[in-house]
Every structure is written in structure tokens, then in C-alpha cells.
PDB file of C-alpha atoms in Angstrom:
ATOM      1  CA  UNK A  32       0.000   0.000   0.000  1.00  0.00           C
ATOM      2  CA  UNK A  33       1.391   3.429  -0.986  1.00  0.00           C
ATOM      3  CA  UNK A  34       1.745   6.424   1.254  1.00  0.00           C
ATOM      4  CA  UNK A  35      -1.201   7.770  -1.217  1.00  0.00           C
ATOM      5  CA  UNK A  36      -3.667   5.323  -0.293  1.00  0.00           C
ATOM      6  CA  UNK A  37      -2.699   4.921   3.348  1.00  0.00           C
ATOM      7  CA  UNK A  38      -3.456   8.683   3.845  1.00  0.00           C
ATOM      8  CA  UNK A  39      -6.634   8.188   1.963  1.00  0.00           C
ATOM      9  CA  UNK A  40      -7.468   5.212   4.128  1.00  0.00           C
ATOM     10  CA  UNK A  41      -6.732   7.000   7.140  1.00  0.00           C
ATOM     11  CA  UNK A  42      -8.886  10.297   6.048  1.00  0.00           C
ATOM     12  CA  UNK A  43     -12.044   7.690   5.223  1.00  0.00           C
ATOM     13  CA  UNK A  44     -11.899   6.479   8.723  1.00  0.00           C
ATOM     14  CA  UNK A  45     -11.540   9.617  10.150  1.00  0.00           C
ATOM     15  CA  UNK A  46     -14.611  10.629   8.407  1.00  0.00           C
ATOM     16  CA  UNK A  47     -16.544   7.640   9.420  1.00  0.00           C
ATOM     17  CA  UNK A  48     -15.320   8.297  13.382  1.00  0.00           C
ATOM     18  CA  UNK A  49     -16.934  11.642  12.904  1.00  0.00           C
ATOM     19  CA  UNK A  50     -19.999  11.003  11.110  1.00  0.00           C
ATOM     20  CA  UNK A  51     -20.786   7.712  13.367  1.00  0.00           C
ATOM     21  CA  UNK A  52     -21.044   8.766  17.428  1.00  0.00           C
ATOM     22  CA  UNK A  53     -20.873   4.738  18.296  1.00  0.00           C
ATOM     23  CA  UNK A  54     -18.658   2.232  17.617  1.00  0.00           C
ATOM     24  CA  UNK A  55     -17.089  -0.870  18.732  1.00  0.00           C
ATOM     25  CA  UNK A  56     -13.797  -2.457  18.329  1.00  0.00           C
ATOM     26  CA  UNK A  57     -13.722  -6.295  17.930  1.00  0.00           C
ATOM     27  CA  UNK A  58     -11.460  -9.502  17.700  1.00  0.00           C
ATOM     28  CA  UNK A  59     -12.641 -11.753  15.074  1.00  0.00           C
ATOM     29  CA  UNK A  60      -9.716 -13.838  14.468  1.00  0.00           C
ATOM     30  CA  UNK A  61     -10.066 -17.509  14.786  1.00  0.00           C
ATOM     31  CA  UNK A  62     -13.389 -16.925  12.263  1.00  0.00           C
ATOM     32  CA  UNK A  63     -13.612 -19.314   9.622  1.00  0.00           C
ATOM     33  CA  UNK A  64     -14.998 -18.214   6.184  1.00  0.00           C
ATOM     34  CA  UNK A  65     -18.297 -19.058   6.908  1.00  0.00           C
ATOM     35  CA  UNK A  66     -18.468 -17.894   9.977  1.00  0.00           C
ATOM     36  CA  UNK A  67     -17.288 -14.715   9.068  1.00  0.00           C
ATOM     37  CA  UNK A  68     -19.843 -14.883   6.338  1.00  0.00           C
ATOM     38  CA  UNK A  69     -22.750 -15.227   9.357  1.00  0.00           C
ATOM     39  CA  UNK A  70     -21.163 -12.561  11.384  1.00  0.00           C
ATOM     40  CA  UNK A  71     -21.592 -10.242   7.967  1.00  0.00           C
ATOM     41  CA  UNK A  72     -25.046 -11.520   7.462  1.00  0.00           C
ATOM     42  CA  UNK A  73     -26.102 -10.611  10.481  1.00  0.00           C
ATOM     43  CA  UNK A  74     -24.064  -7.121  10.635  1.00  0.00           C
ATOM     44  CA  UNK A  75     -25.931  -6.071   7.521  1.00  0.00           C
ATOM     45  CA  UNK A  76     -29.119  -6.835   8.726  1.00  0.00           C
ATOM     46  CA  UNK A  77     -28.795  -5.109  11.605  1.00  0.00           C
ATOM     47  CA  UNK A  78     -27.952  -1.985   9.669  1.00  0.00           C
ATOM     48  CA  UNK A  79     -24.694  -1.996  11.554  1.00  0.00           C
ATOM     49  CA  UNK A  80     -21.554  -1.801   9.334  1.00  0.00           C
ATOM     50  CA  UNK A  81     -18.234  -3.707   9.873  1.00  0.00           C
ATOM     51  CA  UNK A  82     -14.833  -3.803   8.441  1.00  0.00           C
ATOM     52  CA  UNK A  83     -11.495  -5.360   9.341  1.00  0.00           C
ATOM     53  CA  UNK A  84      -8.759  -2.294  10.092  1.00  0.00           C
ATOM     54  CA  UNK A  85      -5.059  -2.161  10.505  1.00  0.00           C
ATOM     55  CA  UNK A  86      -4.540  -0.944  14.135  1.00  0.00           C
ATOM     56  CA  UNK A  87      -2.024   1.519  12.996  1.00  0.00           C
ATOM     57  CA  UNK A  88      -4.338   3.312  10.178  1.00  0.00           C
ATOM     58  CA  UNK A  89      -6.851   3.213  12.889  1.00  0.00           C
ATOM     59  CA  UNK A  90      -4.731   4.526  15.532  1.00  0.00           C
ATOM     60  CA  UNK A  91      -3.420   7.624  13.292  1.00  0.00           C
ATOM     61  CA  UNK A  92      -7.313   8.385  11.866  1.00  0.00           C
ATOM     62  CA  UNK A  93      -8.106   8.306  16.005  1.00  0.00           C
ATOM     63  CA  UNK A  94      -5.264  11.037  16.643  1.00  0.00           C
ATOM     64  CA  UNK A  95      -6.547  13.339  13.779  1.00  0.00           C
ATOM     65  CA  UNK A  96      -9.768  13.359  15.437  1.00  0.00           C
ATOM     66  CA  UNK A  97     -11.337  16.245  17.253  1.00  0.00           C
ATOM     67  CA  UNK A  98     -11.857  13.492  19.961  1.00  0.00           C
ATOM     68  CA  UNK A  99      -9.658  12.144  22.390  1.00  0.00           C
ATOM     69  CA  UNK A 100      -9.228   8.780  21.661  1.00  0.00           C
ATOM     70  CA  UNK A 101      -5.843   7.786  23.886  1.00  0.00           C
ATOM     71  CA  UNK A 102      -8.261   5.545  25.805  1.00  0.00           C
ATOM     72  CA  UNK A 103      -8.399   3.215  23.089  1.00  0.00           C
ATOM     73  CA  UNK A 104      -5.128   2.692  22.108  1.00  0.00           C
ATOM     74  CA  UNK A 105      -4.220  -0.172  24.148  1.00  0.00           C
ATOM     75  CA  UNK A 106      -7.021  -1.795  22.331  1.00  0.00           C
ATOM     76  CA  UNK A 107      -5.121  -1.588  19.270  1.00  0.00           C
ATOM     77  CA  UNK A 108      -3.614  -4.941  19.469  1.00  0.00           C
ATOM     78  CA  UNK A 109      -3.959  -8.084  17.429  1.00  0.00           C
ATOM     79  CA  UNK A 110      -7.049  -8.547  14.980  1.00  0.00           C
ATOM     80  CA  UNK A 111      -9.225  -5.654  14.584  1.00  0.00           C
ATOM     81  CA  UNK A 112     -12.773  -5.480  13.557  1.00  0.00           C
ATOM     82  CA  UNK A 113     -14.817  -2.080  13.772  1.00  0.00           C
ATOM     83  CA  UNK A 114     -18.218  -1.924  14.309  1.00  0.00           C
ATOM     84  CA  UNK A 115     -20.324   0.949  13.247  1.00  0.00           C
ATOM     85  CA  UNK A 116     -23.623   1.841  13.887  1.00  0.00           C
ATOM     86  CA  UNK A 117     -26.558   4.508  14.398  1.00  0.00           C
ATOM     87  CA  UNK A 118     -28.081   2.539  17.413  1.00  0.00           C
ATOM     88  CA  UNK A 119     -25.986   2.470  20.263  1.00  0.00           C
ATOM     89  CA  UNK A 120     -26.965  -1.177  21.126  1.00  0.00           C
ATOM     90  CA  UNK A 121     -26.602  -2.620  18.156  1.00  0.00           C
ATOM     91  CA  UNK A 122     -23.399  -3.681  17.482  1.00  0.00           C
ATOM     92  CA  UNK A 123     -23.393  -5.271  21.665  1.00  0.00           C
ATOM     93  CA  UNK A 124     -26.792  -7.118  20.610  1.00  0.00           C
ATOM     94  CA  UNK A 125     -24.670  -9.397  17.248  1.00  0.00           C
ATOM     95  CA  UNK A 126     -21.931  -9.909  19.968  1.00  0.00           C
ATOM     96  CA  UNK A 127     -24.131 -11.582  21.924  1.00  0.00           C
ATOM     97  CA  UNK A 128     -26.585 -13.354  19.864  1.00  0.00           C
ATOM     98  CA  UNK A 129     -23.612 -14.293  17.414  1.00  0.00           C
ATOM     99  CA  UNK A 130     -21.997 -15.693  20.346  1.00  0.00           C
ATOM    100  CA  UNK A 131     -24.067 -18.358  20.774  1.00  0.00           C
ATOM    101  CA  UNK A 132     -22.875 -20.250  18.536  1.00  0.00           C
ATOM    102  CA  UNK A 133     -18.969 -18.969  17.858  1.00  0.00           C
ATOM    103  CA  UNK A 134     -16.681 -17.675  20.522  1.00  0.00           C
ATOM    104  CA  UNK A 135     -16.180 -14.624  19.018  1.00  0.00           C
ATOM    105  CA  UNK A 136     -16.330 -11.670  18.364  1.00  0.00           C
ATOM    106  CA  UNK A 137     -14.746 -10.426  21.491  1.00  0.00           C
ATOM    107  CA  UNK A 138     -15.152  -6.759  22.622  1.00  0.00           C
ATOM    108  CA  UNK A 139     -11.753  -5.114  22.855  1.00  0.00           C
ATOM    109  CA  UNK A 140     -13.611  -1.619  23.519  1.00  0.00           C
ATOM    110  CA  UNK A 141     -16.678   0.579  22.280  1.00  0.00           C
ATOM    111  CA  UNK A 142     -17.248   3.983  22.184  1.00  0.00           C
ATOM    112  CA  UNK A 143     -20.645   4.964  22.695  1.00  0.00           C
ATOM    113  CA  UNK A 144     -22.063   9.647  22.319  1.00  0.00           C
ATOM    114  CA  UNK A 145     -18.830  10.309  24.366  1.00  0.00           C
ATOM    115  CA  UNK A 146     -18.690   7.409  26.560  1.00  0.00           C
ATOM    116  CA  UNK A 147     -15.858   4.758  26.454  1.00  0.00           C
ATOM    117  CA  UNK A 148     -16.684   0.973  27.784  1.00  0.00           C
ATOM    118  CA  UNK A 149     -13.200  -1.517  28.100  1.00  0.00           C
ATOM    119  CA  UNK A 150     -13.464  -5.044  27.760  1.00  0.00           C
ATOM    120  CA  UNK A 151     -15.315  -7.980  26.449  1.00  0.00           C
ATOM    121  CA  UNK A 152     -17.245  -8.368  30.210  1.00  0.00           C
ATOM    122  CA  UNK A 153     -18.996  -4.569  28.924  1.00  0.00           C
ATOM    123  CA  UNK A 154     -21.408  -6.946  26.190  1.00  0.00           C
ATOM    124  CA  UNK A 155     -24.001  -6.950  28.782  1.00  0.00           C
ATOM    125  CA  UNK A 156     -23.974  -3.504  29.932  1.00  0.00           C
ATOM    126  CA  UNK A 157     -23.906  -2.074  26.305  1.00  0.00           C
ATOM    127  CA  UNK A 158     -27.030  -4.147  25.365  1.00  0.00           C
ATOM    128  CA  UNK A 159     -29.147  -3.236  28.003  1.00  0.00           C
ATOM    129  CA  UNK A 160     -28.316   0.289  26.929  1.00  0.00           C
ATOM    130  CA  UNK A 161     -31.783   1.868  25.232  1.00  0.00           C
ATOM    131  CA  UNK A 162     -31.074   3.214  21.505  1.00  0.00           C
ATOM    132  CA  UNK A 163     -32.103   6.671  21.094  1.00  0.00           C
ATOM    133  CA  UNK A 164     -35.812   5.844  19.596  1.00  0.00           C
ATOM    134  CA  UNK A 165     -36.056   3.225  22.587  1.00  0.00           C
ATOM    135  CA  UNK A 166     -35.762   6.539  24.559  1.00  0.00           C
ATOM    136  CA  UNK A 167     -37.562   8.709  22.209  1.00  0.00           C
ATOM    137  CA  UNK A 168     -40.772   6.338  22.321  1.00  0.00           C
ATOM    138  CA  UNK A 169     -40.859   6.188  26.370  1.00  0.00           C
ATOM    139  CA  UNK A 170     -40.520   9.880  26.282  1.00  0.00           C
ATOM    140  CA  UNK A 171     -43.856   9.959  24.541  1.00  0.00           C
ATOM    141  CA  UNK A 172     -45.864   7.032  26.480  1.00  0.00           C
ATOM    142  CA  UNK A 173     -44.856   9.203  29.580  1.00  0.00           C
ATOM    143  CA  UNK A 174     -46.452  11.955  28.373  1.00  0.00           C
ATOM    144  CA  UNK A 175     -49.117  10.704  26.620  1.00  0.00           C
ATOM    145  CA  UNK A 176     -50.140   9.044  29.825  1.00  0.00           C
ATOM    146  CA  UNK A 177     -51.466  12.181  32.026  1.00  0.00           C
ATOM    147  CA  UNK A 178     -53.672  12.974  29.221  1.00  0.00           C
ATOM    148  CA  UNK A 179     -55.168   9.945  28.915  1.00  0.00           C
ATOM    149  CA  UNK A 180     -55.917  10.121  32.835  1.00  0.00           C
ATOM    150  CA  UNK A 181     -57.320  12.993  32.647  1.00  0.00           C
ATOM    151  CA  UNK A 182     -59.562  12.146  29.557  1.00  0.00           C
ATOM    152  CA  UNK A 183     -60.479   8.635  30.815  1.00  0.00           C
ATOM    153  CA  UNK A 184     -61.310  10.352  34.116  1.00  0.00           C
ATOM    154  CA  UNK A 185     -63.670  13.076  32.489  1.00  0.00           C
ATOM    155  CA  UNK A 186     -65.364  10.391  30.797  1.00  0.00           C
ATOM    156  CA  UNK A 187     -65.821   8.410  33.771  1.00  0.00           C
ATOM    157  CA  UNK A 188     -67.348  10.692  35.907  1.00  0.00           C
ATOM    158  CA  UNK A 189     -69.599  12.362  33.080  1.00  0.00           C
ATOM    159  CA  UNK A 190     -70.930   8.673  32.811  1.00  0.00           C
ATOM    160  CA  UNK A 191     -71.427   8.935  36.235  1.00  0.00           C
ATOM    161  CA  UNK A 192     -72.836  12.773  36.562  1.00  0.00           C
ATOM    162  CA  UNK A 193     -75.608  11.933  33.932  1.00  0.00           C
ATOM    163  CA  UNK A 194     -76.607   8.806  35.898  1.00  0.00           C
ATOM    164  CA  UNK A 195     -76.734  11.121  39.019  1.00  0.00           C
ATOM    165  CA  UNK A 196     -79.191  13.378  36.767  1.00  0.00           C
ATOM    166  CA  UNK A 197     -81.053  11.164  35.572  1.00  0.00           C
ATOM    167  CA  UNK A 198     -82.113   9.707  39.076  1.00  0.00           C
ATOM    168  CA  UNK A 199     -82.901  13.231  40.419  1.00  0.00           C
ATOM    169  CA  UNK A 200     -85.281  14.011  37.351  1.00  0.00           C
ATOM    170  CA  UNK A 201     -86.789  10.916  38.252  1.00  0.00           C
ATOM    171  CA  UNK A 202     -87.271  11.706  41.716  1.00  0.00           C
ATOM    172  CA  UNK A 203     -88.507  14.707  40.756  1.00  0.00           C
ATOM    173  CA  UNK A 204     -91.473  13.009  38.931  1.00  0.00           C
TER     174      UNK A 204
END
């Protein structure tokens, strides 16, 4: 590879680190083919998008960043997979369902809106981790919910109030 294309490498995953705001780094070595294939499969599915680095093109598109990567470094070592995606869970959610069948991928680290997680024991934390529309959608049963108290109460008790009426009219008679 030429200095040429090594620069351009390195500018392309720069770009991707700032367009995407989560990402995981993996170990997928020890994959056969067809595993690999699965693990693809899957990735593609799941809208999440994966690609097999050299740690130091990584490494020198992490120190051009804005961000402050440093934290990461140490994960830089051995195999390499990168995991991008727009849902913060999704990448931790293949690790773990893939899993069940391979031993790998392993989590070497993830970096999730400005928050760093170390170490393949994170898998669990990260996928219990609500996406943003996970959020988004609670956000909007909560308050939908007063509302509908309110409403279901009003209806309720004008049920009742014309029922109270209607006796006194009659008693009236």
C-alpha cells in the first residue's frame, strides 16, 4: 500500500469516526470463512456496518480526530474489527446473539455519544443500553399518559354525573 492510499485510508476512517457517534472495536480472528460470512449476514441486517482495520491506520485516523481517543489505544492490538452503527446497542446485541454459537467476536472496547466501555465483560452492559428511539418512544408514552388520565377520568365521571341526573329528574317526577 502506498503512502497515497494509506493517507486516503486514514482520512475515510476519520470521516466515518466523525460522522458515526458509536462504535465498537472487535477480535474476530479464529473466524472461519463461513463464519465470518454469518457474522456479515447478520451485521448487515442489523444496519450496523463492519470492516477489518489495521490498528495503525486506525490509531493515526483516532489522533486526527477532534476526539480524544488515547483511551483506546491499548485496544489496538492483534485482529481488529470495527463496528459501526446509528443505534448504540446494536453492534453489543450481534456480539451476543452471534456468540451463541462462535466464541467470538470479542469486545476489545466501544465507544458509545462520548462514553468509552473496556473489555469484552462490557457486552451486557452495552445491550441493556436503550437506543435513542427506545428513549424517544418512552418519552412519549410518559407523556401521553397524564392525558389519557385525565380524559379517561372526564369520561368516567360524566358517565357517572348523567346517571346522578337522571335519578334526580326521576325523583322529581
Amino acid at each position: 500500500m502506498t503512502r497515497e492510499e494509506k493517507n486516503k485510508v486514514i482520512d475515510e476512517l476519520n470521516a466515518q469516526l466523525v460522522e458515526n457517534k458509536n462504535f465498537y472495536l472487535t477480535d474476530i480472528a479464529g473466524l472461519n470463512a463461513a463464519s465470518n460470512s454469518d457474522l456479515r449476514r447478520l451485521c448487515y441486517k442489523s444496519n450496523v456496518q463492519i470492516q477489518v482495520i489495521k490498528n495503525t491506520l486506525l490509531r493515526k485516523a483516532m489522533e486526527k480526530n477532534d476526539v480524544d481517543f488515547a483511551q483506546m489505544y491499548d485496544s489496538l492490538k492483534g485482529n481488529t474489527a470495527i463496528m459501526f452503527a446509528e443505534s448504540n446497542n446494536a453492534p453489543a446485541k450481534i456480539i451476543k446473539e452471534f456468540r451463541k454459537k462462535e466464541d467470538k467476536p470479542l469486545l476489545k472496547s466501544a465507544f458509545i455519544e462520548e462514553s468509552f466501555y473496556f473489555g469484552d465483560d462490557q457486552v451486557e452492559v452495552l445491550c441493556s443500553l436503550k437506543s435513542k428511539d427506545e428513549l424517544i418512544g418512552e418519552i412519549i408514552t410518559l407523556l401521553q399518559s397524564p392525558p389519557k388520565t385525565v380524559i379517561s377520568s372526564l369520561q368516567s365521571a360524566g358517565g357517572q354525573l348523567s346517571g346522578i341526573l337522571k335519578t334526580l329528574s326521576e325523583r322529581s317526577e
